[in-house]
mmCIF file of C-alpha atoms in Angstrom:
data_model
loop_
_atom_site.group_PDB
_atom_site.id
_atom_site.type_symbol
_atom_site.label_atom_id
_atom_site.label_comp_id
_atom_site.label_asym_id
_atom_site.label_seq_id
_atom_site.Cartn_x
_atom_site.Cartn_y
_atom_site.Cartn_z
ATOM 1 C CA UNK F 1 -183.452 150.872 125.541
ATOM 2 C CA UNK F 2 -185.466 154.128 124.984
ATOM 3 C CA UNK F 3 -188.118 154.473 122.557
ATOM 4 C CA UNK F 4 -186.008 156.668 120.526
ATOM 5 C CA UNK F 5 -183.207 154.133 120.061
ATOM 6 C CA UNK F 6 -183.578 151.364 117.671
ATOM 7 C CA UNK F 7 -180.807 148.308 117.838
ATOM 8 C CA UNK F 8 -179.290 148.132 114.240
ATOM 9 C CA UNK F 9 -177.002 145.049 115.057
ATOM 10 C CA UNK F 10 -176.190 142.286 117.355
ATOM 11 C CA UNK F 11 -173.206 139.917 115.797
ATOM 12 C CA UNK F 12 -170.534 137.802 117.333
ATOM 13 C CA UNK F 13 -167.077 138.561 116.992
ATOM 14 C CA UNK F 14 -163.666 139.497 118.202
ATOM 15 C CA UNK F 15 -162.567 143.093 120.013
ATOM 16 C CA UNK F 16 -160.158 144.178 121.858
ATOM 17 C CA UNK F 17 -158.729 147.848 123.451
ATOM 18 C CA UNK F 18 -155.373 148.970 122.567
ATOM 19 C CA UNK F 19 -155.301 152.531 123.478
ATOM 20 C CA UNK F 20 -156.869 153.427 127.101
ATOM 21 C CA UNK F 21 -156.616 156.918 128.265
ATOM 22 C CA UNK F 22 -153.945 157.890 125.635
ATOM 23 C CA UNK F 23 -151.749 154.760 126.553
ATOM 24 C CA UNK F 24 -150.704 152.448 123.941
ATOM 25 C CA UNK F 25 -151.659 148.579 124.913
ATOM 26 C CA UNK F 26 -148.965 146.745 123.144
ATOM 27 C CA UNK F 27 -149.691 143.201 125.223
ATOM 28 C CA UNK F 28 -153.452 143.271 124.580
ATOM 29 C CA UNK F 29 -155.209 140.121 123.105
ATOM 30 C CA UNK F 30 -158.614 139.369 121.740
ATOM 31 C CA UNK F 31 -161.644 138.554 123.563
ATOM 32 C CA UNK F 32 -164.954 136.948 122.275
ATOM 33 C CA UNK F 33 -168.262 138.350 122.652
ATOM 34 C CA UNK F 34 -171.441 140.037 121.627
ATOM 35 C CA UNK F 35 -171.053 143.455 120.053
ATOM 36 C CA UNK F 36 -174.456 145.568 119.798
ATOM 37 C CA UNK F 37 -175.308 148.335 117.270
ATOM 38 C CA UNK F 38 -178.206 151.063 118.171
ATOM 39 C CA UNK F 39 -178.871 154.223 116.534
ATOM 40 C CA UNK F 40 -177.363 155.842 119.604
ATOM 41 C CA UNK F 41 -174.723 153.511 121.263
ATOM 42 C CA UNK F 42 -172.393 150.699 120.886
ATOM 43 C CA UNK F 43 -172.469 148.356 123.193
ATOM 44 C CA UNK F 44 -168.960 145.795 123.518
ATOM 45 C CA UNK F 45 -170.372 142.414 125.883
ATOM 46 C CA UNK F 46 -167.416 140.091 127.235
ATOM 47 C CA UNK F 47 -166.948 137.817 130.118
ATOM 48 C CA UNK F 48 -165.435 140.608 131.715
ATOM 49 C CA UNK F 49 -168.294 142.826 131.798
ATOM 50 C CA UNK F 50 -169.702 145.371 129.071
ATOM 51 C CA UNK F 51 -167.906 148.328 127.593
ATOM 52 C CA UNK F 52 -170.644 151.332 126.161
ATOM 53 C CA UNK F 53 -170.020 153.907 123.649
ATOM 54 C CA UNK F 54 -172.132 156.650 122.846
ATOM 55 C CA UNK F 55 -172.425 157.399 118.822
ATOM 56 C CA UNK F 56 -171.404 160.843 119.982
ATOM 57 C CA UNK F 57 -168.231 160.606 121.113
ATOM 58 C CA UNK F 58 -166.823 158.500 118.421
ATOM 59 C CA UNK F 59 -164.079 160.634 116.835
ATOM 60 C CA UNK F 60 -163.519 158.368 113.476
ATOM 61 C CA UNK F 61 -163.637 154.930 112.147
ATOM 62 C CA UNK F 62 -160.216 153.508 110.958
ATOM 63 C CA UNK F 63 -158.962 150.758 109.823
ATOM 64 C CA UNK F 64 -155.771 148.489 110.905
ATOM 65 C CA UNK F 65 -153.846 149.251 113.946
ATOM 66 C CA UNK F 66 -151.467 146.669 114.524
ATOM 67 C CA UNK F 67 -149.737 146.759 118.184
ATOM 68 C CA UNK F 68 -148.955 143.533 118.166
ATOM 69 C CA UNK F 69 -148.727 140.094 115.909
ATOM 70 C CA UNK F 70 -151.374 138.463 117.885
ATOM 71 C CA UNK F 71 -153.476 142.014 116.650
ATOM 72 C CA UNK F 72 -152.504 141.361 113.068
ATOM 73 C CA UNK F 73 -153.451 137.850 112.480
ATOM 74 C CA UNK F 74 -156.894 139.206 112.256
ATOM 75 C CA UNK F 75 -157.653 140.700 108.861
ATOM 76 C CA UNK F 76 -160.939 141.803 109.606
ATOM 77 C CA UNK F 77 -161.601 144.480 111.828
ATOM 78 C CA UNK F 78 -161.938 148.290 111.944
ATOM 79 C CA UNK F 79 -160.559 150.579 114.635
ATOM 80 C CA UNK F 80 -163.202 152.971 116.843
ATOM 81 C CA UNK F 81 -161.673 155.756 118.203
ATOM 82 C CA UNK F 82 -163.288 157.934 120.779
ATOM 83 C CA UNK F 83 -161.809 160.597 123.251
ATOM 84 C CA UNK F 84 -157.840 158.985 123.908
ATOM 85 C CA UNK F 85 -159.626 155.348 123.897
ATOM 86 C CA UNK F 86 -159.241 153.170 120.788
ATOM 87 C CA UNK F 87 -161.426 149.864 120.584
ATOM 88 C CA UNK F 88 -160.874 147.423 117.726
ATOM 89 C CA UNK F 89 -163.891 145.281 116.934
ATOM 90 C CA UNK F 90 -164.227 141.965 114.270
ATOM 91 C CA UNK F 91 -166.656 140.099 113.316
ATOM 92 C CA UNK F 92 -167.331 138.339 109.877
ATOM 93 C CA UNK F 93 -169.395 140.944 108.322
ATOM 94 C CA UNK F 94 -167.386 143.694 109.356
ATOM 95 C CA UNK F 95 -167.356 146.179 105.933
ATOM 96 C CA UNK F 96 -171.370 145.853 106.523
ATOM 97 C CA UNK F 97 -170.886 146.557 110.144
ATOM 98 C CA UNK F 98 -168.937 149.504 109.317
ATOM 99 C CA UNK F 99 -171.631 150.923 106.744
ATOM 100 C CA UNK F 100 -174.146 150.878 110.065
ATOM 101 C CA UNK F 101 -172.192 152.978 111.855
ATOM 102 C CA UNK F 102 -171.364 155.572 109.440
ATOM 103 C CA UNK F 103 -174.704 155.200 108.313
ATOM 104 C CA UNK F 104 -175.924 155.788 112.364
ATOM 105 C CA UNK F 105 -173.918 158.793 112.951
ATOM 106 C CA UNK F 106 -174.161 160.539 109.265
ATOM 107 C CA UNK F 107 -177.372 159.932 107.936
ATOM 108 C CA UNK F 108 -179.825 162.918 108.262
ATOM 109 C CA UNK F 109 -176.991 165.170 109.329
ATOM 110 C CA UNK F 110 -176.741 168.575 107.995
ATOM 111 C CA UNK F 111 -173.451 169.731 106.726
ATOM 112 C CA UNK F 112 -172.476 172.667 104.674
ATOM 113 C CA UNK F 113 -171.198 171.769 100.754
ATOM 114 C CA UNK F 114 -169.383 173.613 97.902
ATOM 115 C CA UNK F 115 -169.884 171.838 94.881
ATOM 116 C CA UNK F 116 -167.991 172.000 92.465
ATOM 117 C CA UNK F 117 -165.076 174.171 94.580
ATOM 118 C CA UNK F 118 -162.854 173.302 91.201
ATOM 119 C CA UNK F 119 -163.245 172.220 87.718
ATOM 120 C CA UNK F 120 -160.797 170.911 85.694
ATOM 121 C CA UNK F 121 -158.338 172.590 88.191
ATOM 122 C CA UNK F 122 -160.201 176.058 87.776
ATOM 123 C CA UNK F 123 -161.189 177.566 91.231
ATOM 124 C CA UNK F 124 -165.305 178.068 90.721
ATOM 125 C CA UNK F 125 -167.168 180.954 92.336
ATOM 126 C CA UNK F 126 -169.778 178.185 94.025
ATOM 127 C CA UNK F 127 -171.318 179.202 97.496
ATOM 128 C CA UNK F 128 -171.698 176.906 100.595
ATOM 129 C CA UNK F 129 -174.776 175.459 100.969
ATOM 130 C CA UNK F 130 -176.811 173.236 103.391
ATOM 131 C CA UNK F 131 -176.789 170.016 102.752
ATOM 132 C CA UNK F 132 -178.794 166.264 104.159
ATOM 133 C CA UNK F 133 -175.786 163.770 103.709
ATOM 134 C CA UNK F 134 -177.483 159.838 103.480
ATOM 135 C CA UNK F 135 -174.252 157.186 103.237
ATOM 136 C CA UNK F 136 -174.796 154.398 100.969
ATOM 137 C CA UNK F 137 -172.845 151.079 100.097
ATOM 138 C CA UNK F 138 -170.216 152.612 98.389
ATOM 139 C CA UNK F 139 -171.665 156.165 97.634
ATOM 140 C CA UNK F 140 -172.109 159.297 99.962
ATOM 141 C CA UNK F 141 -175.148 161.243 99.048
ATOM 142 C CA UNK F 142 -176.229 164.898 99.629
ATOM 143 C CA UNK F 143 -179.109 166.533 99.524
ATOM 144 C CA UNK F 144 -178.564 170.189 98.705
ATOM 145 C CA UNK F 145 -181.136 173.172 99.812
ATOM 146 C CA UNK F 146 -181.118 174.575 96.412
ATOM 147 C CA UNK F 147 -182.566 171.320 95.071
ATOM 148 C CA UNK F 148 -179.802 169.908 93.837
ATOM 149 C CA UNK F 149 -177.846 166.263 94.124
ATOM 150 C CA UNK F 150 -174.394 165.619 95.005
ATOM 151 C CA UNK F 151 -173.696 162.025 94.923
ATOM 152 C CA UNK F 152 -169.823 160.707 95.137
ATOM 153 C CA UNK F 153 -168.661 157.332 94.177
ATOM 154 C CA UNK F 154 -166.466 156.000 96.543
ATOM 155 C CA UNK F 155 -164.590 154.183 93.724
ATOM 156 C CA UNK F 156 -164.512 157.425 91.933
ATOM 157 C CA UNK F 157 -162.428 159.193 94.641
ATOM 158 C CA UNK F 158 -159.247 160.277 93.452
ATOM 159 C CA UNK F 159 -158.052 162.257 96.965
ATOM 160 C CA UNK F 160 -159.625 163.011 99.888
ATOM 161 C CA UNK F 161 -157.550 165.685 101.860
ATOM 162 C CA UNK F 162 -158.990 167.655 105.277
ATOM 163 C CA UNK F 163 -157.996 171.274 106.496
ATOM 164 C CA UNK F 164 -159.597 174.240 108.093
ATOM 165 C CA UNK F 165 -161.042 177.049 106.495
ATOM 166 C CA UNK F 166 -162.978 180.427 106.851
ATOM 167 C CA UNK F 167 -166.417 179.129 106.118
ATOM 168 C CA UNK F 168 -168.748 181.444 106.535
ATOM 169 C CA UNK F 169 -167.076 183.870 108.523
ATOM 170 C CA UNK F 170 -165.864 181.182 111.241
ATOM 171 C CA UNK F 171 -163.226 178.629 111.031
ATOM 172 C CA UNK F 172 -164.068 175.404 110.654
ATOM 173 C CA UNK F 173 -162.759 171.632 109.629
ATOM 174 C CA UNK F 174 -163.402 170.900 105.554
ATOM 175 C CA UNK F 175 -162.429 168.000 103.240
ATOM 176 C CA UNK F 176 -161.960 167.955 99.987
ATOM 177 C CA UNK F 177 -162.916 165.055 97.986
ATOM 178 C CA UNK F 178 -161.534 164.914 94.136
ATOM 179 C CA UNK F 179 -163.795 162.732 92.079
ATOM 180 C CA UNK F 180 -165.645 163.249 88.425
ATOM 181 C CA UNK F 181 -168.849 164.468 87.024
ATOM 182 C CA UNK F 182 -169.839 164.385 83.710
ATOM 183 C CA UNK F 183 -166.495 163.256 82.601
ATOM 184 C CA UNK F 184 -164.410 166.040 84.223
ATOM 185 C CA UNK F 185 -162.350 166.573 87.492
ATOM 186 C CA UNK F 186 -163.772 168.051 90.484
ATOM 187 C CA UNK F 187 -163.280 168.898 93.792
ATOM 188 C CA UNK F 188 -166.402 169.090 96.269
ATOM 189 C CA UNK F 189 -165.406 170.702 99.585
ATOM 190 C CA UNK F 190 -167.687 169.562 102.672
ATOM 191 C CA UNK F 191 -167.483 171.088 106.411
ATOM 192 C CA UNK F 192 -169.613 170.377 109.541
ATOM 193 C CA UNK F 193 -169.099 169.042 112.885
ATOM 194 C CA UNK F 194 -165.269 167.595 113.277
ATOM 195 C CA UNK F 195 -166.772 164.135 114.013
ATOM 196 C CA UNK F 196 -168.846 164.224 110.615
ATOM 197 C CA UNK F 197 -166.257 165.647 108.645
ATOM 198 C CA UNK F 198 -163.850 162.565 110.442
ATOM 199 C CA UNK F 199 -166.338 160.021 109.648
ATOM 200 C CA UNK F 200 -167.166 160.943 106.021
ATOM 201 C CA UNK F 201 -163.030 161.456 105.526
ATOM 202 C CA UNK F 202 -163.316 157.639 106.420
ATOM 203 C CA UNK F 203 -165.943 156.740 104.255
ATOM 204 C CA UNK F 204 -164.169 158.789 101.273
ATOM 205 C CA UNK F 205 -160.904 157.865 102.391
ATOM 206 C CA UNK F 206 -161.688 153.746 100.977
ATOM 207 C CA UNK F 207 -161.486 155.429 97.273
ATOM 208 C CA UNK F 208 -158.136 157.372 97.674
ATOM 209 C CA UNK F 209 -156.460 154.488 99.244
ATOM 210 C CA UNK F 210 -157.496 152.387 96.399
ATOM 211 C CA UNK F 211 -156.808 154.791 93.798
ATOM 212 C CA UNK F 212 -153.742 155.700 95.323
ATOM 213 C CA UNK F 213 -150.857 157.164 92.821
ATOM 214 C CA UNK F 214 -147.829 155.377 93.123
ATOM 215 C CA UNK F 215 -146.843 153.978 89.776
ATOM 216 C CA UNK F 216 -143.251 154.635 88.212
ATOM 217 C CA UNK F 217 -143.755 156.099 84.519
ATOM 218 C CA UNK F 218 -142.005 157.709 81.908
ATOM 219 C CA UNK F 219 -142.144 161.323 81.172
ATOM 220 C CA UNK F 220 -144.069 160.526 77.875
ATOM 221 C CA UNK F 221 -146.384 158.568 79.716
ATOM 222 C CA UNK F 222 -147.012 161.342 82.044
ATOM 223 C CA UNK F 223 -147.361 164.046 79.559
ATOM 224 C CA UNK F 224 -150.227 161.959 77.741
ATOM 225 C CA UNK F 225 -151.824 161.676 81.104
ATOM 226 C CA UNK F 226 -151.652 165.334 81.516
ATOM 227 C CA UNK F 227 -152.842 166.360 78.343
ATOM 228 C CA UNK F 228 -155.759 164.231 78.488
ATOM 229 C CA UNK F 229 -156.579 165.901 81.975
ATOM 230 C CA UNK F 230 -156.563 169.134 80.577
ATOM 231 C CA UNK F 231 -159.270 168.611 78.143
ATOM 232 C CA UNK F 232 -156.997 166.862 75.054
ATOM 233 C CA UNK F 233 -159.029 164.589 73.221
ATOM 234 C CA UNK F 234 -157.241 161.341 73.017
ATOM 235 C CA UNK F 235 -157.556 161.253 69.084
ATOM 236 C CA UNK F 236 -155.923 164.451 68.991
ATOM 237 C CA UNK F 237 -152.916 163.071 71.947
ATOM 238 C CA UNK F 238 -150.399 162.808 69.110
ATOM 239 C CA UNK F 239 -150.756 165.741 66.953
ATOM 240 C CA UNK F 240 -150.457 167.944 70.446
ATOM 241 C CA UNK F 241 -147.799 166.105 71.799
ATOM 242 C CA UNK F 242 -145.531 165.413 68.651
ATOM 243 C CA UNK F 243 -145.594 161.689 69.340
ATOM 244 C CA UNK F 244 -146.150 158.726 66.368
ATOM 245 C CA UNK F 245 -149.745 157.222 67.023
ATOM 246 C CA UNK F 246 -148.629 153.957 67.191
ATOM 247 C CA UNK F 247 -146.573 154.995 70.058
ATOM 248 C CA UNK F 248 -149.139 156.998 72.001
ATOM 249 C CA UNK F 249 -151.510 153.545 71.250
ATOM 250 C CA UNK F 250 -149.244 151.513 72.887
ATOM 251 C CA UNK F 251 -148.721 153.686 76.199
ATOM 252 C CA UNK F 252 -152.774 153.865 76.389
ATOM 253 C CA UNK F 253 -152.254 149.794 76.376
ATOM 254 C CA UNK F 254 -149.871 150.284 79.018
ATOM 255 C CA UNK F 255 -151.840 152.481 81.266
ATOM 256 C CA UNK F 256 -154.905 150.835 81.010
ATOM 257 C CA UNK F 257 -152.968 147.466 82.135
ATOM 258 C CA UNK F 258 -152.373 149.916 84.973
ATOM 259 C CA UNK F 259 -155.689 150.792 85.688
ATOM 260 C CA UNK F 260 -154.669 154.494 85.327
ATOM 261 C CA UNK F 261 -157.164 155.161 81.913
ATOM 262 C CA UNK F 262 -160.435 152.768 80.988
ATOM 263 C CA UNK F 263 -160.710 152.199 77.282
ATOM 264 C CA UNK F 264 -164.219 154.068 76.249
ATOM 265 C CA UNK F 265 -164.262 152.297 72.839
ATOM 266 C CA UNK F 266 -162.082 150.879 70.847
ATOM 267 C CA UNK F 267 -159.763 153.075 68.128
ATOM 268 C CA UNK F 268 -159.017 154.772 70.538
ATOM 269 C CA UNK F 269 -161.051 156.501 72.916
ATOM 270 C CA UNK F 270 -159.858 156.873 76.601
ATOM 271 C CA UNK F 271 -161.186 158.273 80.156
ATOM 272 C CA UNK F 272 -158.396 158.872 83.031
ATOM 273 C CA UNK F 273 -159.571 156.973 86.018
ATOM 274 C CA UNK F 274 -159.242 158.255 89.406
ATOM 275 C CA UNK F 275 -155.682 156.853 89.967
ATOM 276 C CA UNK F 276 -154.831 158.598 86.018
ATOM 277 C CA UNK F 277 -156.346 161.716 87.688
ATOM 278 C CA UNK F 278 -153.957 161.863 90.797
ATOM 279 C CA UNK F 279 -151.053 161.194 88.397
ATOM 280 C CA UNK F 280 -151.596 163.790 86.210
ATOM 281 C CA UNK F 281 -152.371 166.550 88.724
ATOM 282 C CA UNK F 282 -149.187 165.808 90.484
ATOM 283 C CA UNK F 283 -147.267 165.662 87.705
ATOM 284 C CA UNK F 284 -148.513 169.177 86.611
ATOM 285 C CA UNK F 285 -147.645 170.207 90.237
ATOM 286 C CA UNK F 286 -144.273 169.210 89.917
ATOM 287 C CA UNK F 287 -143.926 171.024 86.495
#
């Protein structure tokens, strides 16, 4: 190991490989071994010799990919996917052992940010900007050149959506992360290299699969969601909506059972929360 490189873990656990050079490995099984962590490399050690991956060439982090039932038994492991090779790795510590490697191949990069892109659904005329990205236990953190501090919850993600656009004057991957600041909805756009922008979709994506919108409600349910997230005060929900206040009180019970809104106080003051958020912008898509 150079000077340069630093070993970040060394743990126990399970992995396997059940992709090799494109090909699906539905009859693989797990082995047992030592699986090594350095700032530059990941290192796989079994009986049947050792298996090295350069930080570099890591194309995202996942999460499950069952080929088999002998695969799914295991709840704990992440998926590594690099070039048309896909390694699974386990170990008991392995949402810690994911935050290294993010951590190893994002922190200190440079990216370029738009923040906010939108507002409260209003396109804003932001510019991109440099930023330092530094991943946290469930944060992402940039460092902006104008002096600024973009910081988004992971919990606080709403959507997380990639796509390519013109960014400054040359096409290039972006994603676009919904979460809130200062109370309101909005959308920070982030480009760089495809493997950051893959890697921070995967750090990002934990919130949006959490706060994921699939809940059946009624249309009065969803047109108090949507005229909270358009800037409706909740006091004022039944005067703009035409609906009694003892009715509107007990769909904010409802939804907050639901984990769409979080009570602020009580009588009756209420915040959409990132799931709230999704339902109410696709509902107003649909419109």
């Amino acid at each position: 190991m150079s000077k340069s490189e630093q070993k970040l873990a060394d743990v126990t656990g399970k992995f396997t490989q059940v992709v090799r050079d494109g090909r699906k490995l539905s009859d693989t099984n797990w082995s047992n071994g030592r699986i090594v962590l350095s700032n530059k490399r990941l290192v796989i050690v079994g009986n049947e010799g050792k298996e090295t991956i350069p930080l570099s060439k890591i194309q995202s982090i996942r999460g499950r990919y069952d080929v088999n039932q002998t695969i799914a038994k295991v709840s704990n492991y992440i998926s590594i996917n690099y070039g048309p090779n896909v390694h699974l790795v386990s170990m008991e510590e392995v949402d810690a052992f994911e935050l290294q490697m993010q951590k190893a191949i994002l922190d200190g990069e440079i990216v370029l940010i738009k923040h906010p892109a939108v507002k409260g659904g209003v396109v804003q005329d932001t510019s991109w900007c440099k930023a330092r990205t530094k991943i946290d236990t469930g944060v992402a953190n940039f460092a902006v050149e104008n002096g600024t501090f973009v910081q988004i919850e992971v919990d606080d993600v709403g959507t997380v959506e990639s796509d390519e656009r013109t960014v400054r004057s040359n096409e290039r991957p972006v994603i676009e992360a919904e979460h809130t600041e200062d109370g309101s909805s909005v959308q920070t756009y982030i480009s760089g290299s495809s493997q950051n922008c893959a890697i921070l979709k995967s750090v990002l994506d934990r919130g949006a699969e959490k706060n994921a919108s699939q809940i059946d409600l009624s249309g009065k349910e969803e047109e108090v969601l949507m005229a909270i997230y358009s800037g409706v005060s909740p006091f004022e929900v039944p005067e703009f909506l035409d609906i009694d206040t003892d009715e509107v009180e007990e769909i904010y019970e409802r939804l907050i059972e639901l984990d769409v809104l979080e009570e602020v106080r009580v009588r009756r003051e209420v915040a959409l929360k990132p799931r709230g958020r999704n339902i109410a912008s696709e509902a107003m898509n649909s419109k």
